[in-house]
Amino acid sequence: MEQYIMKGGNPLAGEVTISGAKNAALGILAAAIMTDEDVVIDNLPDVRDINVLLEAIEEIGARVERIDRHTVRINAKDIHEVEVDDEYIRRIRASYYFIGALLGKYKSAQVPLPGGCNIGSRPIDLHLKGFRALGAKIEIERGAVVAHAIDLVGSHIYLDKVSVGATINIMMAASLADGLTIIENVAKEPHVVDVASFLNSMGANIKGAGTDIIRIRGVRRLHGTEYSIIPDQIEAGTFMCAAAVTRGDVTVKNVIPKHLEAISAKLLEIGCEVVELDDAVRVVGKPYQRHTNINTLPYPGFPTDMQPQMSVTLALAHGTSIVTESIFENRFKYVDELARMGSNIKVEGNVAVIDGVGCFTGASVNAPDLRAGAALVLAGLAADGYTVVDEIGYIQRGYEHFEEKLKSLGAMIERVDCDKDLQKFRLKIG
Ligand code: EPZ
């Protein structure tokens, strides 16, 4: 099993270029099968979740041509299957985007129900509510969502909770429905806006993405397009926290600063220097960083996907911080791992009380999920001594060349897959 080994203590310094947004790319790749013409997508992040979704697209019969590591041409005219194999949903939940895409185009879809995951139960009831509102018949049969519609007809849908996935999934199906669909209480994340922009580049008629209400006038068909994915807000935020927690000086390039405002605001609150440039943000950590409070919220609030990374930063700040996780019910699993490094955090329900400590000591820890895994790496880079992070497959799902990018900033980190390599690293670093 691959692991990261690192020796902490080096303030990270230099420039890092951010890859395309994983969570935009997952919706966009699913939407790409909604036309019979060529679709070229650029700035794809080279991460496991994207590569798995491309395999699934090929499996149902689309032609997938990898032009380079970050660019793909897809043509879905020969799709012969509206049933997605269970293997794919078990490997990535976002396979559920096939429901909206296939239902929109073929008026039929059969996709396994995604299970829960390490951060919570993650139901898809709102997705199904939207599809039913558009006229689809939805059954749950043998663990799969079976969706059929004679016709999809525009409808007025109110989402009981703000949901990124439901917003994107319903938007896709409604793009090819008859008439006007209004979706209220939608998610406004940058990646939701990117999927809407992508669909509009294919000839869809979607207005209001990024606001509380999205209006979609269905069209008869969608055409091919060429599109470039936006930069990854969460990868950018992760490197911003890496600068803060190691007291470094990092310029995060190829970003949209507006997407990072909630993260920049919190780093400023704890005393970091944050400088916004046109397409970059520079973060300078300070020896004395103070406590603050975090409440994760839908965009433009503080993103839940940045909660573990910010909590690690606060665990090494002065004073007591309160972190409230309002989106998922089980997103503090990393706290027990962090305690092994000397943190002082008490979790009660969805609230973590973080008493900052002066330093962490290196330890062996397990990544419980994607973002918590990245947060534990940040902790290891700030700790005294050696840290080994196990289960790094989670991290590779969402971060492209994570250790290479960190090494380019001066981090002493290696990806290893056996004890011999662990020892070699220790001997090399000393
Ligand atoms: C997306 O998940 C992201 N994943 C998550 O990022 C992110 O944490 C989340 O949005 C919130 O921003 C992708 O985009 C692939 P939701 P999603 O639907 O769409 C509840 C990462 O690290 N809910 O916005 O599944 C749900 O349980 C991942 O990249 C329902 O109750 O999240 C949660 O409490 C982790 N019923 C809340 O809404 C539904 O039908 C928000 O979930 C749907 C959601």
Short mmCIF file of C-alpha atoms and ligand atoms in Angstrom, two decimals:
data_model
loop_
_atom_site.label_atom_id
_atom_site.label_comp_id
_atom_site.label_asym_id
_atom_site.label_seq_id
_atom_site.Cartn_x
_atom_site.Cartn_y
_atom_site.Cartn_z
CA MET A 1 0.00 0.00 0.00
CA GLU A 2 1.52 3.33 -1.01
CA GLN A 3 2.35 5.83 1.70
CA TYR A 4 3.74 9.35 1.99
CA ILE A 5 6.78 9.78 4.23
CA MET A 6 7.88 13.28 5.11
CA LYS A 7 10.16 15.13 7.46
CA GLY A 8 8.61 18.35 8.76
CA GLY A 9 10.18 21.68 9.61
CA ASN A 10 10.81 23.28 6.21
CA PRO A 11 8.73 26.42 5.62
CA LEU A 12 7.31 25.92 2.10
CA ALA A 13 8.39 28.61 -0.34
CA GLY A 14 8.01 29.33 -4.04
CA GLU A 15 5.29 29.04 -6.67
CA VAL A 16 2.82 26.23 -7.39
CA THR A 17 0.46 25.97 -10.36
CA ILE A 18 -3.06 24.75 -9.67
CA SER A 19 -4.68 22.06 -11.85
CA GLY A 20 -8.23 21.95 -13.22
CA ALA A 21 -11.12 21.57 -10.78
CA LYS A 22 -11.91 17.90 -10.08
CA ASN A 23 -15.49 18.63 -9.05
CA ALA A 24 -16.17 20.69 -12.17
CA ALA A 25 -14.55 18.08 -14.41
CA LEU A 26 -16.68 15.23 -13.02
CA GLY A 27 -19.94 17.02 -13.93
CA ILE A 28 -18.57 18.23 -17.27
CA LEU A 29 -17.34 14.79 -18.35
CA ALA A 30 -20.77 13.31 -17.61
CA ALA A 31 -22.48 16.14 -19.52
CA ALA A 32 -20.14 15.56 -22.48
CA ILE A 33 -22.09 12.39 -23.41
CA MET A 34 -25.27 14.45 -23.97
CA THR A 35 -24.32 15.23 -27.57
CA ASP A 36 -23.48 13.00 -30.58
CA GLU A 37 -20.80 15.42 -31.70
CA ASP A 38 -17.14 15.72 -30.64
CA VAL A 39 -16.45 17.39 -27.32
CA VAL A 40 -12.89 18.46 -26.45
CA ILE A 41 -12.19 19.21 -22.80
CA ASP A 42 -8.95 20.82 -21.66
CA ASN A 43 -7.30 21.49 -18.28
CA LEU A 44 -8.59 18.19 -16.87
CA PRO A 45 -6.80 17.31 -13.62
CA ASP A 46 -4.79 14.09 -13.97
CA VAL A 47 -6.33 12.46 -10.87
CA ARG A 48 -7.83 9.05 -10.18
CA ASP A 49 -11.48 10.10 -10.01
CA ILE A 50 -11.29 11.67 -13.47
CA ASN A 51 -9.56 8.66 -14.96
CA VAL A 52 -12.18 6.32 -13.47
CA LEU A 53 -15.04 8.40 -14.89
CA LEU A 54 -13.40 8.36 -18.34
CA GLU A 55 -13.22 4.55 -18.09
CA ALA A 56 -16.94 4.47 -17.27
CA ILE A 57 -17.75 6.70 -20.24
CA GLU A 58 -15.82 4.34 -22.52
CA GLU A 59 -17.52 1.33 -20.95
CA ILE A 60 -21.01 2.50 -21.96
CA GLY A 61 -19.83 2.91 -25.56
CA ALA A 62 -18.53 6.44 -26.03
CA ARG A 63 -15.24 7.03 -27.82
CA VAL A 64 -12.64 8.57 -25.47
CA GLU A 65 -9.40 9.87 -26.98
CA ARG A 66 -6.71 11.13 -24.57
CA ILE A 67 -5.06 13.96 -26.54
CA ASP A 68 -2.64 14.62 -23.66
CA ARG A 69 -2.54 14.27 -19.88
CA HIS A 70 -4.99 17.16 -19.46
CA THR A 71 -7.03 17.04 -22.68
CA VAL A 72 -9.61 14.56 -23.93
CA ARG A 73 -11.88 14.25 -26.96
CA ILE A 74 -15.19 12.45 -26.33
CA ASN A 75 -17.79 11.33 -28.84
CA ALA A 76 -20.89 9.68 -27.46
CA LYS A 77 -22.87 8.98 -30.61
CA ASP A 78 -22.31 5.22 -30.34
CA ILE A 79 -23.36 4.87 -26.69
CA HIS A 80 -25.13 1.52 -26.56
CA GLU A 81 -25.80 1.24 -22.88
CA VAL A 82 -27.75 3.34 -20.40
CA GLU A 83 -26.78 0.99 -17.59
CA VAL A 84 -23.64 1.98 -15.66
CA ASP A 85 -21.65 -0.83 -14.05
CA ASP A 86 -21.67 -1.03 -10.25
CA GLU A 87 -17.85 -1.02 -10.27
CA TYR A 88 -17.76 2.63 -11.24
CA ILE A 89 -20.15 4.00 -8.67
CA ARG A 90 -18.30 2.04 -5.99
CA ARG A 91 -15.06 3.68 -7.05
CA ILE A 92 -16.47 7.20 -7.46
CA ARG A 93 -19.81 8.53 -6.24
CA ALA A 94 -19.87 11.13 -9.01
CA SER A 95 -20.87 8.34 -11.43
CA TYR A 96 -24.37 9.33 -10.33
CA TYR A 97 -24.06 12.26 -12.77
CA PHE A 98 -24.76 9.67 -15.49
CA ILE A 99 -28.39 9.61 -14.32
CA GLY A 100 -28.99 13.24 -15.27
CA ALA A 101 -26.94 13.00 -18.47
CA LEU A 102 -28.43 9.71 -19.75
CA LEU A 103 -31.97 10.61 -18.66
CA GLY A 104 -31.66 13.95 -20.45
CA LYS A 105 -30.39 12.45 -23.69
CA TYR A 106 -31.94 8.95 -23.81
CA LYS A 107 -34.84 9.40 -21.37
CA SER A 108 -33.50 6.32 -19.63
CA ALA A 109 -30.73 5.48 -17.14
CA GLN A 110 -29.76 2.73 -14.75
CA VAL A 111 -27.04 3.66 -12.27
CA PRO A 112 -26.15 1.93 -8.97
CA LEU A 113 -27.05 3.92 -5.87
CA PRO A 114 -23.89 5.44 -4.38
CA GLY A 115 -23.33 4.21 -0.84
CA GLY A 116 -22.41 6.49 1.99
CA CYS A 117 -18.78 7.40 2.38
CA ASN A 118 -16.33 8.34 5.10
CA ILE A 119 -17.73 11.83 5.61
CA GLY A 120 -21.40 11.01 5.92
CA SER A 121 -24.45 9.16 4.60
CA ARG A 122 -24.75 11.37 1.47
CA PRO A 123 -28.23 10.48 0.19
CA ILE A 124 -29.37 11.47 -3.33
CA ASP A 125 -33.05 12.03 -2.52
CA LEU A 126 -32.92 15.60 -3.87
CA HIS A 127 -31.49 14.39 -7.20
CA LEU A 128 -34.39 11.91 -7.51
CA LYS A 129 -36.95 14.54 -6.43
CA GLY A 130 -35.77 16.73 -9.31
CA PHE A 131 -35.90 13.94 -11.89
CA ARG A 132 -39.43 12.99 -10.77
CA ALA A 133 -40.50 16.64 -11.01
CA LEU A 134 -39.33 16.60 -14.65
CA GLY A 135 -41.60 13.60 -15.31
CA ALA A 136 -39.24 10.68 -14.89
CA LYS A 137 -40.39 7.44 -13.29
CA ILE A 138 -37.74 6.47 -10.72
CA GLU A 139 -37.50 3.02 -9.15
CA ILE A 140 -34.82 1.60 -6.86
CA GLU A 141 -34.23 -1.94 -8.10
CA ARG A 142 -31.47 -4.28 -6.89
CA GLY A 143 -29.43 -1.37 -5.52
CA ALA A 144 -29.70 0.74 -8.63
CA VAL A 145 -31.61 3.87 -9.64
CA VAL A 146 -33.74 2.92 -12.65
CA ALA A 147 -35.04 6.06 -14.37
CA HIS A 148 -37.34 6.29 -17.40
CA ALA A 149 -39.34 9.11 -18.97
CA ILE A 150 -41.65 9.26 -21.96
CA ASP A 151 -40.83 12.94 -22.07
CA LEU A 152 -39.06 15.29 -19.69
CA VAL A 153 -41.12 18.41 -19.09
CA GLY A 154 -39.83 21.58 -17.44
CA SER A 155 -40.89 22.07 -13.81
CA HIS A 156 -40.46 24.34 -10.79
CA ILE A 157 -38.18 22.57 -8.32
CA TYR A 158 -37.26 23.70 -4.82
CA LEU A 159 -34.22 21.98 -3.27
CA ASP A 160 -34.85 21.42 0.45
CA LYS A 161 -31.08 21.55 1.02
CA VAL A 162 -28.36 23.25 -0.98
CA SER A 163 -26.79 20.38 -2.91
CA VAL A 164 -23.96 20.63 -5.46
CA GLY A 165 -24.70 17.20 -6.91
CA ALA A 166 -28.46 17.63 -7.11
CA THR A 167 -28.07 21.07 -8.74
CA ILE A 168 -25.72 19.71 -11.41
CA ASN A 169 -27.65 16.48 -12.02
CA ILE A 170 -31.04 18.19 -12.38
CA MET A 171 -29.53 20.96 -14.54
CA MET A 172 -28.26 18.33 -16.99
CA ALA A 173 -31.59 16.51 -17.31
CA ALA A 174 -33.53 19.79 -17.58
CA SER A 175 -31.28 21.03 -20.42
CA LEU A 176 -33.06 18.61 -22.78
CA ALA A 177 -36.54 18.78 -21.21
CA ASP A 178 -39.49 20.49 -22.93
CA GLY A 179 -40.06 24.01 -21.65
CA LEU A 180 -38.87 26.02 -18.66
CA THR A 181 -37.35 24.54 -15.51
CA ILE A 182 -36.78 26.71 -12.47
CA ILE A 183 -34.60 25.30 -9.71
CA GLU A 184 -34.57 27.21 -6.41
CA ASN A 185 -32.15 27.08 -3.47
CA VAL A 186 -29.40 25.80 -5.77
CA ALA A 187 -25.69 25.42 -5.03
CA LYS A 188 -23.55 28.34 -6.25
CA GLU A 189 -20.10 26.72 -6.11
CA PRO A 190 -17.67 27.69 -8.90
CA HIS A 191 -17.83 24.14 -10.22
CA VAL A 192 -21.63 24.35 -10.54
CA VAL A 193 -21.22 27.53 -12.61
CA ASP A 194 -18.54 25.80 -14.71
CA VAL A 195 -20.88 22.90 -15.58
CA ALA A 196 -23.62 25.39 -16.53
CA SER A 197 -21.16 27.31 -18.73
CA PHE A 198 -20.08 24.05 -20.35
CA LEU A 199 -23.68 23.03 -21.10
CA ASN A 200 -24.37 26.49 -22.54
CA SER A 201 -21.30 26.09 -24.78
CA MET A 202 -23.08 22.97 -26.11
CA GLY A 203 -26.21 25.01 -26.92
CA ALA A 204 -28.12 24.68 -23.66
CA ASN A 205 -30.07 27.66 -22.36
CA ILE A 206 -29.18 27.99 -18.66
CA LYS A 207 -29.40 31.29 -16.81
CA GLY A 208 -28.67 32.23 -13.20
CA ALA A 209 -25.95 29.70 -12.33
CA GLY A 210 -24.08 31.17 -9.36
CA THR A 211 -27.25 32.74 -7.96
CA ASP A 212 -30.00 31.20 -5.82
CA ILE A 213 -32.27 30.44 -8.79
CA ILE A 214 -31.33 28.71 -12.06
CA ARG A 215 -33.65 28.96 -15.07
CA ILE A 216 -33.28 26.38 -17.85
CA ARG A 217 -35.12 26.49 -21.16
CA GLY A 218 -34.89 23.01 -22.60
CA VAL A 219 -33.52 22.63 -26.14
CA ARG A 220 -34.02 19.80 -28.60
CA ARG A 221 -30.38 18.77 -28.83
CA LEU A 222 -26.88 19.74 -27.73
CA HIS A 223 -23.91 20.17 -30.09
CA GLY A 224 -20.18 19.61 -29.74
CA THR A 225 -17.86 22.10 -28.05
CA GLU A 226 -14.33 22.78 -26.88
CA TYR A 227 -14.02 23.77 -23.23
CA SER A 228 -11.39 24.40 -20.56
CA ILE A 229 -12.04 23.54 -16.92
CA ILE A 230 -11.69 26.23 -14.23
CA PRO A 231 -8.85 25.96 -11.68
CA ASP A 232 -9.45 23.87 -8.56
CA GLN A 233 -10.56 26.11 -5.66
CA ILE A 234 -9.89 23.38 -3.08
CA GLU A 235 -6.45 22.40 -4.35
CA ALA A 236 -5.57 26.11 -4.27
CA GLY A 237 -6.89 26.46 -0.71
CA THR A 238 -4.93 23.40 0.36
CA PHE A 239 -1.65 24.97 -0.77
CA MET A 240 -2.62 28.27 0.87
CA CYS A 241 -3.02 26.41 4.17
CA ALA A 242 0.28 24.60 3.51
CA ALA A 243 2.00 28.00 3.43
CA ALA A 244 0.26 29.08 6.66
CA VAL A 245 0.85 25.91 8.66
CA THR A 246 4.57 25.67 7.71
CA ARG A 247 5.05 29.45 8.19
CA GLY A 248 6.15 29.62 4.55
CA ASP A 249 5.71 31.97 1.60
CA VAL A 250 3.84 30.39 -1.32
CA THR A 251 2.35 31.93 -4.44
CA VAL A 252 -0.53 29.80 -5.73
CA LYS A 253 -0.79 30.38 -9.49
CA ASN A 254 -3.53 29.77 -12.09
CA VAL A 255 -6.39 30.54 -9.69
CA ILE A 256 -9.49 32.75 -9.68
CA PRO A 257 -8.95 34.81 -6.48
CA LYS A 258 -12.67 35.48 -6.10
CA HIS A 259 -13.26 31.73 -5.63
CA LEU A 260 -10.81 31.80 -2.71
CA GLU A 261 -12.22 34.77 -0.79
CA ALA A 262 -13.57 32.77 2.17
CA ILE A 263 -10.21 31.00 2.59
CA SER A 264 -8.18 34.20 2.18
CA ALA A 265 -10.41 35.95 4.75
CA LYS A 266 -9.75 33.26 7.37
CA LEU A 267 -5.99 33.22 6.75
CA LEU A 268 -5.97 37.02 7.13
CA GLU A 269 -7.95 36.66 10.39
CA ILE A 270 -5.30 34.38 11.92
CA GLY A 271 -2.56 36.84 10.95
CA CYS A 272 -1.19 35.57 7.63
CA GLU A 273 -0.28 37.99 4.88
CA VAL A 274 -2.48 37.30 1.82
CA VAL A 275 -1.85 39.15 -1.44
CA GLU A 276 -4.31 38.76 -4.33
CA LEU A 277 -2.91 39.09 -7.86
CA ASP A 278 -4.79 38.73 -11.18
CA ASP A 279 -4.58 34.94 -11.38
CA ALA A 280 -2.58 34.12 -8.28
CA VAL A 281 -2.69 34.44 -4.51
CA ARG A 282 0.38 34.75 -2.31
CA VAL A 283 0.21 33.52 1.30
CA VAL A 284 2.93 34.34 3.84
CA GLY A 285 2.65 32.49 7.14
CA LYS A 286 3.66 34.24 10.37
CA PRO A 287 5.38 32.88 13.49
CA TYR A 288 2.44 34.03 15.63
CA GLN A 289 -0.88 32.92 14.10
CA ARG A 290 -3.97 33.33 16.26
CA HIS A 291 -7.22 31.44 16.66
CA THR A 292 -10.45 32.09 14.76
CA ASN A 293 -13.78 30.34 14.24
CA ILE A 294 -14.96 28.45 11.14
CA ASN A 295 -18.49 27.49 10.09
CA THR A 296 -18.62 25.49 6.87
CA LEU A 297 -21.36 26.66 4.52
CA PRO A 298 -22.39 26.36 0.88
CA TYR A 299 -20.50 28.78 -1.41
CA PRO A 300 -19.66 31.61 -0.95
CA GLY A 301 -19.32 30.48 2.69
CA PHE A 302 -16.26 28.64 3.97
CA PRO A 303 -16.04 25.39 1.97
CA THR A 304 -16.49 22.08 3.83
CA ASP A 305 -13.74 20.63 1.60
CA MET A 306 -11.31 23.03 3.27
CA GLN A 307 -12.38 22.27 6.85
CA PRO A 308 -9.70 19.63 7.65
CA GLN A 309 -6.87 21.71 6.17
CA MET A 310 -7.95 24.86 8.07
CA SER A 311 -8.45 22.89 11.29
CA VAL A 312 -4.85 21.62 11.07
CA THR A 313 -3.70 25.22 10.61
CA LEU A 314 -5.72 26.30 13.68
CA ALA A 315 -4.36 23.36 15.69
CA LEU A 316 -0.94 25.09 15.48
CA ALA A 317 -2.28 28.61 16.12
CA HIS A 318 -2.43 30.46 19.45
CA GLY A 319 -5.69 30.21 21.40
CA THR A 320 -8.93 28.27 21.08
CA SER A 321 -10.78 27.97 17.76
CA ILE A 322 -14.28 26.60 17.20
CA VAL A 323 -14.90 24.74 13.93
CA THR A 324 -18.51 23.86 13.05
CA GLU A 325 -19.05 21.36 10.20
CA SER A 326 -22.53 22.24 8.92
CA ILE A 327 -22.52 20.23 5.68
CA PHE A 328 -21.51 16.64 6.52
CA GLU A 329 -22.16 14.67 9.68
CA ASN A 330 -18.87 12.81 9.95
CA ARG A 331 -16.04 15.00 8.76
CA PHE A 332 -13.81 15.05 11.86
CA LYS A 333 -12.45 11.50 11.54
CA TYR A 334 -8.92 12.90 11.09
CA VAL A 335 -8.97 14.37 14.63
CA ASP A 336 -8.01 11.03 16.22
CA GLU A 337 -5.10 10.73 13.79
CA LEU A 338 -3.99 14.29 14.47
CA ALA A 339 -4.02 13.58 18.22
CA ARG A 340 -1.18 11.13 17.59
CA MET A 341 0.88 14.13 16.47
CA GLY A 342 0.12 16.11 19.63
CA SER A 343 -2.93 18.17 18.68
CA ASN A 344 -5.49 19.14 21.31
CA ILE A 345 -8.96 18.95 19.71
CA LYS A 346 -12.27 17.92 21.29
CA VAL A 347 -15.14 16.97 18.97
CA GLU A 348 -18.75 17.17 20.16
CA GLY A 349 -21.17 16.26 17.35
CA ASN A 350 -20.44 18.59 14.43
CA VAL A 351 -18.31 21.01 16.48
CA ALA A 352 -14.56 20.77 17.09
CA VAL A 353 -12.97 22.82 19.88
CA ILE A 354 -9.33 23.31 18.89
CA ASP A 355 -6.80 24.39 21.52
CA GLY A 356 -3.72 25.43 19.57
CA VAL A 357 -0.42 23.78 20.51
CA GLY A 358 3.12 24.97 19.91
CA CYS A 359 4.17 22.10 17.68
CA PHE A 360 3.33 18.66 16.34
CA THR A 361 5.63 15.66 16.54
CA GLY A 362 5.81 13.27 13.60
CA ALA A 363 3.82 10.02 13.77
CA SER A 364 2.30 7.28 11.59
CA VAL A 365 -1.26 8.22 10.65
CA ASN A 366 -4.01 7.00 8.31
CA ALA A 367 -5.83 9.16 5.76
CA PRO A 368 -9.58 8.66 6.46
CA ASP A 369 -10.73 10.45 3.27
CA LEU A 370 -9.52 12.72 0.49
CA ARG A 371 -9.38 16.14 2.18
CA ALA A 372 -8.49 14.82 5.64
CA GLY A 373 -5.61 12.93 4.02
CA ALA A 374 -4.30 16.14 2.49
CA ALA A 375 -4.68 17.86 5.87
CA LEU A 376 -2.60 15.16 7.59
CA VAL A 377 0.17 15.70 5.04
CA LEU A 378 0.13 19.41 5.88
CA ALA A 379 0.40 18.47 9.57
CA GLY A 380 3.37 16.22 8.79
CA LEU A 381 5.11 19.01 6.90
CA ALA A 382 4.77 21.24 9.98
CA ALA A 383 5.73 18.56 12.53
CA ASP A 384 9.09 17.89 14.18
CA GLY A 385 10.53 14.66 12.82
CA TYR A 386 9.13 12.04 10.46
CA THR A 387 5.48 11.39 9.59
CA VAL A 388 4.11 8.51 7.53
CA VAL A 389 0.61 8.94 6.03
CA ASP A 390 -1.04 5.68 4.97
CA GLU A 391 -4.05 5.09 2.65
CA ILE A 392 -2.86 7.83 0.29
CA GLY A 393 -5.04 6.45 -2.51
CA TYR A 394 -7.71 8.79 -1.13
CA ILE A 395 -5.43 11.78 -1.69
CA GLN A 396 -4.54 10.74 -5.23
CA ARG A 397 -8.25 10.79 -6.11
CA GLY A 398 -8.28 14.57 -5.96
CA TYR A 399 -4.75 16.00 -6.02
CA GLU A 400 -2.62 15.87 -9.16
CA HIS A 401 1.06 15.13 -8.45
CA PHE A 402 0.59 16.19 -4.84
CA GLU A 403 4.03 15.20 -3.57
CA GLU A 404 5.82 16.63 -6.63
CA LYS A 405 4.12 19.99 -6.16
CA LEU A 406 4.98 19.99 -2.45
CA LYS A 407 8.61 19.00 -3.18
CA SER A 408 8.88 21.91 -5.63
CA LEU A 409 8.07 24.14 -2.63
CA GLY A 410 10.85 22.62 -0.53
CA ALA A 411 8.90 19.90 1.26
CA MET A 412 10.89 16.81 2.27
CA ILE A 413 8.34 14.21 1.12
CA GLU A 414 8.35 10.97 -0.87
CA ARG A 415 5.73 8.50 -2.05
CA VAL A 416 6.88 5.02 -1.01
CA ASP A 417 5.36 1.56 -1.16
CA CYS A 418 7.66 -0.55 0.99
CA ASP A 419 9.67 -0.36 4.22
CA LYS A 420 12.91 -0.41 2.26
CA ASP A 421 11.95 2.87 0.58
CA LEU A 422 10.91 4.29 3.96
CA GLN A 423 14.39 3.53 5.33
CA LYS A 424 16.06 4.91 2.22
CA PHE A 425 14.21 8.21 2.71
CA ARG A 426 15.27 8.42 6.36
CA LEU A 427 18.90 7.70 5.44
CA LYS A 428 18.80 10.25 2.61
CA ILE A 429 17.29 13.01 4.74
CA GLY A 430 19.03 12.08 8.01
C1 EPZ B 1 -19.97 17.73 -3.70
O1 EPZ B 1 -20.49 16.56 -3.10
C2 EPZ B 1 -18.47 17.53 -3.76
N1 EPZ B 1 -18.19 16.36 -4.59
C3 EPZ B 1 -17.91 17.34 -2.36
O2 EPZ B 1 -16.50 17.30 -2.46
C4 EPZ B 1 -18.28 18.55 -1.52
O3 EPZ B 1 -17.85 18.32 -0.18
C5 EPZ B 1 -19.79 18.78 -1.54
O4 EPZ B 1 -20.24 18.89 -2.90
C6 EPZ B 1 -20.20 20.05 -0.80
O5 EPZ B 1 -19.56 21.15 -1.39
C7 EPZ B 1 -18.26 16.50 -5.93
O6 EPZ B 1 -18.55 17.56 -6.45
C8 EPZ B 1 -17.92 15.28 -6.73
P1 EPZ B 1 -23.93 17.96 -1.71
P2 EPZ B 1 -22.11 16.32 -3.13
O7 EPZ B 1 -24.97 17.28 -2.50
O8 EPZ B 1 -22.66 16.89 -4.37
C9 EPZ B 1 -26.99 16.49 1.61
C10 EPZ B 1 -14.35 16.42 -2.30
O9 EPZ B 1 -13.63 16.39 -1.29
N2 EPZ B 1 -27.76 15.94 0.50
O10 EPZ B 1 -23.67 19.42 -1.92
O11 EPZ B 1 -22.36 14.90 -2.84
C11 EPZ B 1 -25.64 15.80 1.80
O12 EPZ B 1 -25.80 14.65 2.60
C12 EPZ B 1 -15.81 16.07 -2.16
O13 EPZ B 1 -14.00 16.78 -3.42
C13 EPZ B 1 -29.01 15.38 0.74
O14 EPZ B 1 -29.45 15.32 1.88
O15 EPZ B 1 -22.54 17.21 -1.87
C14 EPZ B 1 -24.83 16.88 2.48
O16 EPZ B 1 -25.14 16.88 3.87
C15 EPZ B 1 -16.15 15.54 -0.76
N3 EPZ B 1 -29.72 14.87 -0.30
C16 EPZ B 1 -25.35 18.18 1.87
O17 EPZ B 1 -26.63 17.84 1.30
C17 EPZ B 1 -29.26 14.91 -1.59
O18 EPZ B 1 -29.97 14.45 -2.51
C18 EPZ B 1 -24.48 18.75 0.76
O19 EPZ B 1 -24.21 17.70 -0.14
C19 EPZ B 1 -27.99 15.48 -1.83
C20 EPZ B 1 -27.26 16.00 -0.77
#
